mmCIF file of C-alpha atoms and ligand atoms in Angstrom:
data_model
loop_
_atom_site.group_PDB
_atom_site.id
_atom_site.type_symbol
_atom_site.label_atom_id
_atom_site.label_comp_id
_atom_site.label_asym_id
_atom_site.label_seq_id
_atom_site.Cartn_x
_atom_site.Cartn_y
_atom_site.Cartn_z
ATOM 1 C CA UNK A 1 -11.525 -16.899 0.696
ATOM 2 C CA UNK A 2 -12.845 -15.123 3.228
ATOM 3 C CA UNK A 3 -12.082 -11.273 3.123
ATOM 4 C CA UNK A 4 -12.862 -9.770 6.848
ATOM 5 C CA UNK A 5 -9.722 -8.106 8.508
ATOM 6 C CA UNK A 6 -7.652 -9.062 5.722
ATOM 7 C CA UNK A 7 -4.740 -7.520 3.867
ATOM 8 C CA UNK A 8 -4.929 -6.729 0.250
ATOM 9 C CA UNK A 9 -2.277 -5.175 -2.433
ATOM 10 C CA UNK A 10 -3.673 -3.973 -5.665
ATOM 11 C CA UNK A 11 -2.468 -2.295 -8.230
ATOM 12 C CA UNK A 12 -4.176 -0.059 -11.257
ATOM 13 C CA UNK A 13 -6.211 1.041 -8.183
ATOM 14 C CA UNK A 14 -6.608 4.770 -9.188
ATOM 15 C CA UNK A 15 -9.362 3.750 -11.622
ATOM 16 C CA UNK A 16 -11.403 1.473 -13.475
ATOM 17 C CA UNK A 17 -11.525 -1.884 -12.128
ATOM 18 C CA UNK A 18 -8.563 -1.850 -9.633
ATOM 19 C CA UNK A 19 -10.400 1.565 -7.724
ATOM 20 C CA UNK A 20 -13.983 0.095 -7.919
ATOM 21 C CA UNK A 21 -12.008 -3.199 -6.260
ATOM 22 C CA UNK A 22 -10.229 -1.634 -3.654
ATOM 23 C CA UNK A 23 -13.395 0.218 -2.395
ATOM 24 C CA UNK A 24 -15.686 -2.881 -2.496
ATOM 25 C CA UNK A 25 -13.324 -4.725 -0.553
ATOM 26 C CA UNK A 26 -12.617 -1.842 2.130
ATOM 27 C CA UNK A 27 -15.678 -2.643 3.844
ATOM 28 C CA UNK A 28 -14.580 -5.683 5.007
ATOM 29 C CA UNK A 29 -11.083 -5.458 4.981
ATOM 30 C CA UNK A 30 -8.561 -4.452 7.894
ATOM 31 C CA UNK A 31 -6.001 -3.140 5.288
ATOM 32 C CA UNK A 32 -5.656 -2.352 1.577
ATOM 33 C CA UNK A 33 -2.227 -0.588 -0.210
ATOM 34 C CA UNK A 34 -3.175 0.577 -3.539
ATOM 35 C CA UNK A 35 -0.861 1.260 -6.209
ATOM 36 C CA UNK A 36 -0.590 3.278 -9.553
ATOM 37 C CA UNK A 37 1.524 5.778 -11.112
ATOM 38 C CA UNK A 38 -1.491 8.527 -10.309
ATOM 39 C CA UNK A 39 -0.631 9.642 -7.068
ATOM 40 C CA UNK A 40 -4.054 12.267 -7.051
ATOM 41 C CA UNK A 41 -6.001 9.643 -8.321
ATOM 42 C CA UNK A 42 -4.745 6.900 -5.884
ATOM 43 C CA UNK A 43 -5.499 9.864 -3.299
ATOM 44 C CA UNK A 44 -9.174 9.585 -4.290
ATOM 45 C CA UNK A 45 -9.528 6.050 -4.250
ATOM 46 C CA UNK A 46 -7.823 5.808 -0.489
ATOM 47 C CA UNK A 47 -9.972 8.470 0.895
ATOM 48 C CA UNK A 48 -13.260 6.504 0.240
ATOM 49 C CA UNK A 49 -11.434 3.341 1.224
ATOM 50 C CA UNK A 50 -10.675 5.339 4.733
ATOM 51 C CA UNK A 51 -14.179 6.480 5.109
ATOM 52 C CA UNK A 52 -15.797 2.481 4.757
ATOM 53 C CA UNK A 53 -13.133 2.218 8.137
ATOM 54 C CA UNK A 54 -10.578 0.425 6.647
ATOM 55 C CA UNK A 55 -6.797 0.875 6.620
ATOM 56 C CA UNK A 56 -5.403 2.138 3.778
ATOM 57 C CA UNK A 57 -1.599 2.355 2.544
ATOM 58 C CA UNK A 58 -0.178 4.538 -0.898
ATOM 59 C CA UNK A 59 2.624 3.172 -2.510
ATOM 60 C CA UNK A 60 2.875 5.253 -6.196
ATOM 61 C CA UNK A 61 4.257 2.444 -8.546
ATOM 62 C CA UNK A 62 5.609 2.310 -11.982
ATOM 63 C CA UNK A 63 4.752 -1.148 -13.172
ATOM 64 C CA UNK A 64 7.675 -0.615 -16.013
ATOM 65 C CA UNK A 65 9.968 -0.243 -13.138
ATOM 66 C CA UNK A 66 10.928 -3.283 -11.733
ATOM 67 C CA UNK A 67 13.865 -1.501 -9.320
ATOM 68 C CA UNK A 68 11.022 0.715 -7.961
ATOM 69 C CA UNK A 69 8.267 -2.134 -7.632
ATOM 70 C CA UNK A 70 11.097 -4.309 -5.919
ATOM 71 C CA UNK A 71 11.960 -1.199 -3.511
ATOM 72 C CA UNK A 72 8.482 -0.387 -3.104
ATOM 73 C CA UNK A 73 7.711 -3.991 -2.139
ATOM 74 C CA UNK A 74 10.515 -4.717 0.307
ATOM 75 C CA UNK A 75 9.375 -1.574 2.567
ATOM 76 C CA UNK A 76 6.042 -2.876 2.530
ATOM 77 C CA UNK A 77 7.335 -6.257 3.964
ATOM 78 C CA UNK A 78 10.110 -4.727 6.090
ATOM 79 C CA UNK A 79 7.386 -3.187 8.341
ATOM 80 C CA UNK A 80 6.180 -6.628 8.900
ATOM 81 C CA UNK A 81 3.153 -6.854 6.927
ATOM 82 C CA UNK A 82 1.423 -9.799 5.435
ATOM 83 C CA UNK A 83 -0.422 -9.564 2.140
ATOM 84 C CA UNK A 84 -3.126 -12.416 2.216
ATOM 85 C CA UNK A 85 -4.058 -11.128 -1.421
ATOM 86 C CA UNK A 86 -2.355 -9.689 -3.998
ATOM 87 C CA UNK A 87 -4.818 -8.080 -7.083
ATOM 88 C CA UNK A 88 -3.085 -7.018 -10.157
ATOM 89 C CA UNK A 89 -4.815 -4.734 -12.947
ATOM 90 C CA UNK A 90 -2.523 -2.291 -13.361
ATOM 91 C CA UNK A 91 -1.705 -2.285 -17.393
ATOM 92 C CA UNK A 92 -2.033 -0.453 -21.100
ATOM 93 C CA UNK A 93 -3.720 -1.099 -23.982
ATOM 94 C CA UNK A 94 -2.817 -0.996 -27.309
ATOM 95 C CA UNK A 95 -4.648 0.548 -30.481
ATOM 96 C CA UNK A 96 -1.941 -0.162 -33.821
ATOM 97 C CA UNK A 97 -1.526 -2.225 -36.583
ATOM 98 C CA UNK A 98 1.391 -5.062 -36.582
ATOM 99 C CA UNK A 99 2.661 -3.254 -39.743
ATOM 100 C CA UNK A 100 2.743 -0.052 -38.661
ATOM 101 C CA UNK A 101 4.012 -0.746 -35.148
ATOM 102 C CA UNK A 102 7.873 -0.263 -33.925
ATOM 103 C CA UNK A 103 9.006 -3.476 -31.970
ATOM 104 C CA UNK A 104 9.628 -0.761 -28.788
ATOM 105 C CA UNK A 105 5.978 -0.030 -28.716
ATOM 106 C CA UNK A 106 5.438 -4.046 -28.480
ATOM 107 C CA UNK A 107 8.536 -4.166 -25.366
ATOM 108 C CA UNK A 108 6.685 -1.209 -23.319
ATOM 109 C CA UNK A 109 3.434 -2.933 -23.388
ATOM 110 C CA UNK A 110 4.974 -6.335 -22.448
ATOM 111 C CA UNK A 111 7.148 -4.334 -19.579
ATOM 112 C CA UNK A 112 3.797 -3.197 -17.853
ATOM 113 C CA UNK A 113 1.505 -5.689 -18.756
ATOM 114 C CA UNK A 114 3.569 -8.998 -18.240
ATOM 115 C CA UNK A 115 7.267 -8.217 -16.598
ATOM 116 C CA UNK A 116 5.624 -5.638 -14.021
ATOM 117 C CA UNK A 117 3.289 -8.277 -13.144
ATOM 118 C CA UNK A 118 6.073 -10.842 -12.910
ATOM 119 C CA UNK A 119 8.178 -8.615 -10.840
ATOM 120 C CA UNK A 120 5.627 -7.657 -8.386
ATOM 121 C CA UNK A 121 4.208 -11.436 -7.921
ATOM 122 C CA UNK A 122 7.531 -12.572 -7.924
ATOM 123 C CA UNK A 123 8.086 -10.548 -4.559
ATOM 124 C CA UNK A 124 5.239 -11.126 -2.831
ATOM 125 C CA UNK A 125 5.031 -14.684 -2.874
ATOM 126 C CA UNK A 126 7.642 -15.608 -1.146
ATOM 127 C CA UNK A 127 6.063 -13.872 1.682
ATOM 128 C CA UNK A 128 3.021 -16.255 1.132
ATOM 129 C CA UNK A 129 4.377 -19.134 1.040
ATOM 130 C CA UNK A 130 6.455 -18.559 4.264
ATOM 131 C CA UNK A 131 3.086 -17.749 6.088
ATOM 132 C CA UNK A 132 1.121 -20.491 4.731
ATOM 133 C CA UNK A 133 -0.922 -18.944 1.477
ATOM 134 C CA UNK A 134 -2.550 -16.441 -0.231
ATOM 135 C CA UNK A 135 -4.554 -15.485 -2.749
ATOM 136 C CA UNK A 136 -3.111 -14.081 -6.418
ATOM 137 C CA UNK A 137 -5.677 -12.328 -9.635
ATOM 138 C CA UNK A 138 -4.240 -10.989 -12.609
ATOM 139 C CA UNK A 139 -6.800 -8.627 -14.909
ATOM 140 C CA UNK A 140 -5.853 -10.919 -18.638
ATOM 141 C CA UNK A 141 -8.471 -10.341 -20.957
ATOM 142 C CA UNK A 142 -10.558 -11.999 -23.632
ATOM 143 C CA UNK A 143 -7.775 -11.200 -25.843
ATOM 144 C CA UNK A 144 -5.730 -13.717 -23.127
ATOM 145 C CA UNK A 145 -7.402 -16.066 -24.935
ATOM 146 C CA UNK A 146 -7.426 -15.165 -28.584
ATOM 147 C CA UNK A 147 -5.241 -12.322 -30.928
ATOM 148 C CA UNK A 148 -7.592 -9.917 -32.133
ATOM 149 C CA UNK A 149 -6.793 -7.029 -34.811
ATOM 150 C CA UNK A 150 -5.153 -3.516 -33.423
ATOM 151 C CA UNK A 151 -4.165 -5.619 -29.719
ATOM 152 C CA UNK A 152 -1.092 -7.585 -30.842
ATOM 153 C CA UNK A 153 1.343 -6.634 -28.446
ATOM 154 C CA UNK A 154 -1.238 -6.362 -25.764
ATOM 155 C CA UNK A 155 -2.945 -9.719 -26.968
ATOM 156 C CA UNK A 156 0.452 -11.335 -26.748
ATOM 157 C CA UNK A 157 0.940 -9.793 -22.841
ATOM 158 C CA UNK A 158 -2.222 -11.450 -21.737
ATOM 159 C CA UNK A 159 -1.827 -14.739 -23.340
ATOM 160 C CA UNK A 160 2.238 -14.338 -21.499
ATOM 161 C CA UNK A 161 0.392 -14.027 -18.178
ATOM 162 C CA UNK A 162 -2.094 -16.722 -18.302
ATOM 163 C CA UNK A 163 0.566 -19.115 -19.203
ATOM 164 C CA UNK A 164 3.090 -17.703 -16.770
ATOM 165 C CA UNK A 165 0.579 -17.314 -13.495
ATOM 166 C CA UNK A 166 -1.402 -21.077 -14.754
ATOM 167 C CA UNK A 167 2.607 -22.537 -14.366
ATOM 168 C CA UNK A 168 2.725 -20.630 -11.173
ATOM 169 C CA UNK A 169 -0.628 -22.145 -9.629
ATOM 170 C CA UNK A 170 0.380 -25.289 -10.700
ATOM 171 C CA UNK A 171 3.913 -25.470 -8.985
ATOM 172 C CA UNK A 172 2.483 -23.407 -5.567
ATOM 173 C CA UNK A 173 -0.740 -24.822 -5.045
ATOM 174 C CA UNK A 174 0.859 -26.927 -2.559
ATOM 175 C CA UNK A 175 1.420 -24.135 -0.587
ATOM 176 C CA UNK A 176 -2.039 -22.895 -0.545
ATOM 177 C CA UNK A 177 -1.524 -20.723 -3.308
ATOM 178 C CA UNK A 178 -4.992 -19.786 -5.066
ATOM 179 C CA UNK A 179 -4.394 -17.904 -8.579
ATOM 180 C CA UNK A 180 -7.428 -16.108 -10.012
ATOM 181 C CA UNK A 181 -6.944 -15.602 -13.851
ATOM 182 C CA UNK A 182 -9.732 -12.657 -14.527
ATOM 183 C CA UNK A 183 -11.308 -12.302 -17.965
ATOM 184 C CA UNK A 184 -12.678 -9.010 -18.601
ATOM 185 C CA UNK A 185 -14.744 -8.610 -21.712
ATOM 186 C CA UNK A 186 -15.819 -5.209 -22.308
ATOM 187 C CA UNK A 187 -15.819 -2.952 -19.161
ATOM 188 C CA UNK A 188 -16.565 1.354 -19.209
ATOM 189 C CA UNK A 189 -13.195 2.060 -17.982
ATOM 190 C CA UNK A 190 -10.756 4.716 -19.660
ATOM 191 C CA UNK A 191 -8.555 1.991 -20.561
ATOM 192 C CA UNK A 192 -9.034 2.739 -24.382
ATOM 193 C CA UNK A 193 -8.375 6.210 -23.519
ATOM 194 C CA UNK A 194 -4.790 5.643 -22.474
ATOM 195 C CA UNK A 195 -4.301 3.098 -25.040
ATOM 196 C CA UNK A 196 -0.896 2.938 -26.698
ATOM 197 C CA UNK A 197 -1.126 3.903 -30.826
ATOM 198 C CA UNK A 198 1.575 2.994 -32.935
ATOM 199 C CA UNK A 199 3.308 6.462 -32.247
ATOM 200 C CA UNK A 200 3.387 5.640 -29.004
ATOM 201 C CA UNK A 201 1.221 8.061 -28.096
ATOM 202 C CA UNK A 202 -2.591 7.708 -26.206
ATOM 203 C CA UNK A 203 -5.600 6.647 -28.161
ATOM 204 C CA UNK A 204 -7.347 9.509 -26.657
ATOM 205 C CA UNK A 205 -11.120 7.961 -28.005
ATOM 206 C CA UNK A 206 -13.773 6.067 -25.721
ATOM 207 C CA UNK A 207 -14.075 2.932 -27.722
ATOM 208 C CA UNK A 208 -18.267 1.822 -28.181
ATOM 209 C CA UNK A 209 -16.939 -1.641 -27.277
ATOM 210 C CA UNK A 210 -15.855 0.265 -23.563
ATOM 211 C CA UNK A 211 -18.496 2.871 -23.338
ATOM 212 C CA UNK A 212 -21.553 0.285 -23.819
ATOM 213 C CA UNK A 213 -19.374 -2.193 -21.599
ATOM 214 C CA UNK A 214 -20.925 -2.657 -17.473
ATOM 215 C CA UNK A 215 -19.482 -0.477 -15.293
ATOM 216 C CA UNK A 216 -16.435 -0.993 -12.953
ATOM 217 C CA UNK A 217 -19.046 -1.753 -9.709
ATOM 218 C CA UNK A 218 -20.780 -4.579 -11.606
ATOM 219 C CA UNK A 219 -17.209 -6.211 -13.289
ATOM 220 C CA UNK A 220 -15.962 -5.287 -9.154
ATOM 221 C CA UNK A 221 -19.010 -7.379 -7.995
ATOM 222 C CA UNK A 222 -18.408 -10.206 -10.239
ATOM 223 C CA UNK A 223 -14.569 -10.495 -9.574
ATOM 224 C CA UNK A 224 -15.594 -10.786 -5.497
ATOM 225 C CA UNK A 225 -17.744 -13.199 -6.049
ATOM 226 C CA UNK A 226 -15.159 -15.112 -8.268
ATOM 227 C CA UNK A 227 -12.583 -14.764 -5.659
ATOM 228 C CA UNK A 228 -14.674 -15.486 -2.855
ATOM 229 C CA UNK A 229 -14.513 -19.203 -4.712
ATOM 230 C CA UNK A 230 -11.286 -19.164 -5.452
ATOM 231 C CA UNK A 231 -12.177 -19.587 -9.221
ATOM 232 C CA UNK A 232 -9.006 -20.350 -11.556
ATOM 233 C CA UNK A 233 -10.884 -18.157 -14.692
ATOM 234 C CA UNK A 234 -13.167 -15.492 -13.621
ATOM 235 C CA UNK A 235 -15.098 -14.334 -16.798
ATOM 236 C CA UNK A 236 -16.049 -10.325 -16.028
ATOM 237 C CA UNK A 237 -18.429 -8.476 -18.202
ATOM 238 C CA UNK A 238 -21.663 -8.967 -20.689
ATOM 239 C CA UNK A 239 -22.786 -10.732 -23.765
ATOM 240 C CA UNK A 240 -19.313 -10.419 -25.327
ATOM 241 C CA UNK A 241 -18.097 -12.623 -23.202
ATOM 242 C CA UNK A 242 -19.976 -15.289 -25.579
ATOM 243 C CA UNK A 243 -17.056 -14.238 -28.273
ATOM 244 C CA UNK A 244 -14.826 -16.974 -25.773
ATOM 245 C CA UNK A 245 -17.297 -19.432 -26.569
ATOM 246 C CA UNK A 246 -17.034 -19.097 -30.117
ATOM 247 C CA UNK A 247 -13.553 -19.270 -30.498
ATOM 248 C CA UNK A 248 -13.527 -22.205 -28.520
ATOM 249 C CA UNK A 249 -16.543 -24.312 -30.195
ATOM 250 C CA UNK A 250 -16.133 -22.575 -33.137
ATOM 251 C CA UNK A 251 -13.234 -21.472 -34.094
ATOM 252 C CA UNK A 252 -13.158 -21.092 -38.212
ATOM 253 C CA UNK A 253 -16.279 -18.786 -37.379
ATOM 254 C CA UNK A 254 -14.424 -16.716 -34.994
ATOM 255 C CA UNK A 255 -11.013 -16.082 -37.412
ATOM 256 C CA UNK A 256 -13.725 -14.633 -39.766
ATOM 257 C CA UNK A 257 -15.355 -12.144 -37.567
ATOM 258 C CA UNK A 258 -12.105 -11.327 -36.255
ATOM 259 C CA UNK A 259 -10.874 -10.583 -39.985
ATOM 260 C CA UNK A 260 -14.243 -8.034 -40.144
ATOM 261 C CA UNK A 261 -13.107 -6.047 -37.438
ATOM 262 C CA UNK A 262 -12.496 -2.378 -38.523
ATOM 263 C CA UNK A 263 -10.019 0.175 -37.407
ATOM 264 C CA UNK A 264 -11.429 1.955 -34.220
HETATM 265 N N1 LIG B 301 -11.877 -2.271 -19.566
HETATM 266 C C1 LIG B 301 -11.864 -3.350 -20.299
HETATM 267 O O1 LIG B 301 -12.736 -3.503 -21.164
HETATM 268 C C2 LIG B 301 -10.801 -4.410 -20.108
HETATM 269 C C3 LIG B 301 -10.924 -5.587 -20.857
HETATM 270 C C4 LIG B 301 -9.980 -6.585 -20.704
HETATM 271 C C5 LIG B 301 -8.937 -6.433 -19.813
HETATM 272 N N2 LIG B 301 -8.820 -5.280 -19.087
HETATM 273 C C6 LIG B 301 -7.681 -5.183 -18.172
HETATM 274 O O2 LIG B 301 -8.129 -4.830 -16.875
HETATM 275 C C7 LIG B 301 -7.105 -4.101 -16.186
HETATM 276 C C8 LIG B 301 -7.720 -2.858 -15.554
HETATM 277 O O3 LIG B 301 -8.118 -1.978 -16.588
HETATM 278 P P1 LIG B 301 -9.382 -1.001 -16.493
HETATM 279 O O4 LIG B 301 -10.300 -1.416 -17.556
HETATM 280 O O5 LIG B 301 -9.853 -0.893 -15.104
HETATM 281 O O6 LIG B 301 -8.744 0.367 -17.033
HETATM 282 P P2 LIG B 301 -8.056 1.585 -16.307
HETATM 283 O O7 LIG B 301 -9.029 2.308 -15.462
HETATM 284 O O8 LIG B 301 -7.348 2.354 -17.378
HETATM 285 O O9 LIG B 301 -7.000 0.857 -15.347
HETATM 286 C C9 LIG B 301 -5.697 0.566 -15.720
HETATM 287 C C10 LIG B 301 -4.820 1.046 -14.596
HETATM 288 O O10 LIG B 301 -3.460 0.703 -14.867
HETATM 289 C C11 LIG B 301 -2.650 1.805 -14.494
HETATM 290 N N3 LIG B 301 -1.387 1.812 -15.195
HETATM 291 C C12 LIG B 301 -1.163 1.922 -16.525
HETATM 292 N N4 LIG B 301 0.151 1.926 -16.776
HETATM 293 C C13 LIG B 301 0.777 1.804 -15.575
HETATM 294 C C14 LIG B 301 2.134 1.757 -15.161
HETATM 295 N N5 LIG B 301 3.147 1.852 -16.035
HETATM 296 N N6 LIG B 301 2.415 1.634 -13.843
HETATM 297 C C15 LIG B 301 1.419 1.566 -12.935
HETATM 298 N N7 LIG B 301 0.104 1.615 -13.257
HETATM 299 C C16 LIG B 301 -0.197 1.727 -14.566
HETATM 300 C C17 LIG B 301 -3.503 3.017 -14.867
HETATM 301 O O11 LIG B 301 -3.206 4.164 -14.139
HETATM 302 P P3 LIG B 301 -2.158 5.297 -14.577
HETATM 303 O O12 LIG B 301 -2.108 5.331 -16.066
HETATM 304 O O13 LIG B 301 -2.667 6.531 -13.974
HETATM 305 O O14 LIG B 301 -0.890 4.839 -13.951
HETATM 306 C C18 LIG B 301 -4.893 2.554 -14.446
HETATM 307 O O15 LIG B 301 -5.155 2.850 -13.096
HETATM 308 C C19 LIG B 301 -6.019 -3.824 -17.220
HETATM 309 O O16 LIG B 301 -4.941 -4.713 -17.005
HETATM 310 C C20 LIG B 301 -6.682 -4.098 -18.554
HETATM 311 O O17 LIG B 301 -5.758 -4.568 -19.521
HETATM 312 C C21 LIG B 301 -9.734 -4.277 -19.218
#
């Protein structure tokens, strides 16, 4: 993939990942439309875009809204423009037990984390297809890979999207299709922060998994150079990223450090 003069949609791009994305890629890019449900904070991200010289379109988006994200996309493509990549990191965490979570809690997270995805994707390829390819990343997580104690619901969103964008690769790839499945280990975002509890209220707390986690440049870095290949799995982030291994090569040694994990 090469990025100059391209056009790029990504979402969650008022922080974390998505913003430190969106503002490594404006330097080569000819266009970028970032979404979020932050409008200040997507103002922010699009006024450093605009000052690296590139092109740069708001669209505020409620991922749990698939009516809006459909609207939202339609106008975007009604105005004639082509979306050669499509980023997705928008999404919630989650910070509850199984027992003491309502099943609600469990539909909100999927709604963001897998069916906004869907929806969005959903829209936009079509448009690829039609003019020969593009290029599709989700943000899973290590917890894509493996269920892990207070992340049910959003364990079970990111093991929904691996299996629903690796089906997607597999039937579009004839079309030129690349799909990027990105695995973030532990990154110094706020997502924590904004996590759901089982109240369904925010976290509030910086977990020391997060705060000792690279920063959103460095995980933005290794993404790019991920999607410059075209990688199927792009593994983002440190050391923990070994915890993948281990579940894989050794998995009875994983279930018991899993079962060790205290409340955070
Ligand atoms: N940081 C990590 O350690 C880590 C690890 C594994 C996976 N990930 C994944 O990486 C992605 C990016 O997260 P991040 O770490 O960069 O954290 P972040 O800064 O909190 O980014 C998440 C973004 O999603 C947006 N968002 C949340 N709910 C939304 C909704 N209903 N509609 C539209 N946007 C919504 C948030 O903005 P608003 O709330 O303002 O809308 C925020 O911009 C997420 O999908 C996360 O699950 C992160």
């Amino acid at each position: 993939m090469d990025f100059t003069g391209k056009t790029f949609w990504i979402t969650g791009a008022s922080s974390g990942m998505g913003k430190a994305l969106s503002i490594s890629l404006s330097k080569v890019a000819r266009l970028i439309i970032i979404s979020d449900r932050d409008k200040e904070g997507l103002q922010t991200t699009a006024a450093e875009i605009s000052r690296n010289g590139c092109e740069v379109r708001v669209e505020v988006l409620d991922m749990a809204e698939a009516d809006s994200i459909r609207r939202v996309a339609d106008s975007v493509f009604s105005e004639g423009i082509s979306v050669d990549g499509l980023y997705q990191f928008a999404g919630i965490s989650q910070r509850s037990l199984v027992l003491d979570t309502p099943v609600e809690i469990d539909r909100r997270i999927m709604e963001i984390n897998f069916f906004g995805v869907v929806t969005l994707a959903k829209v936009v390829l079509p448009h690829m297809v039609s003019r020969g390819g593009g290029q599709l990343a989700i943000a899973s997580s290590m917890v894509g890979k493996f269920g892990f104690p207070y992340r049910s619901a959003y364990a079970a969103s990111k093991h929904a999207l691996q299996g629903f964008f690796e089906s997607l690769r597999a039937e579009n790839s004839k079309h030129n299709i690349s799909v990027s499945i990105l695995i973030p280990g532990r990154i110094n975002t706020n997502i924590s922060k904004y996590a759901l509890t089982s109240q369904g209220t925010e976290y509030g707390k910086m977990d020391p998994g997060q705060a000792n986690g690279i920063s959103s440049a460095k995980a933005a870095r290794q993404i790019l150079h991920g999607l410059k290949r075209e990688k199927k799995e792009i593994l983002v982030g440190g050391s923990e990223l070994l915890m993948v291994q281990i579940r894989r090569f050794f998995p009875s040694l994983f279930y018991l450090l899993a079962r060790k994990i205290k409340p955070v």
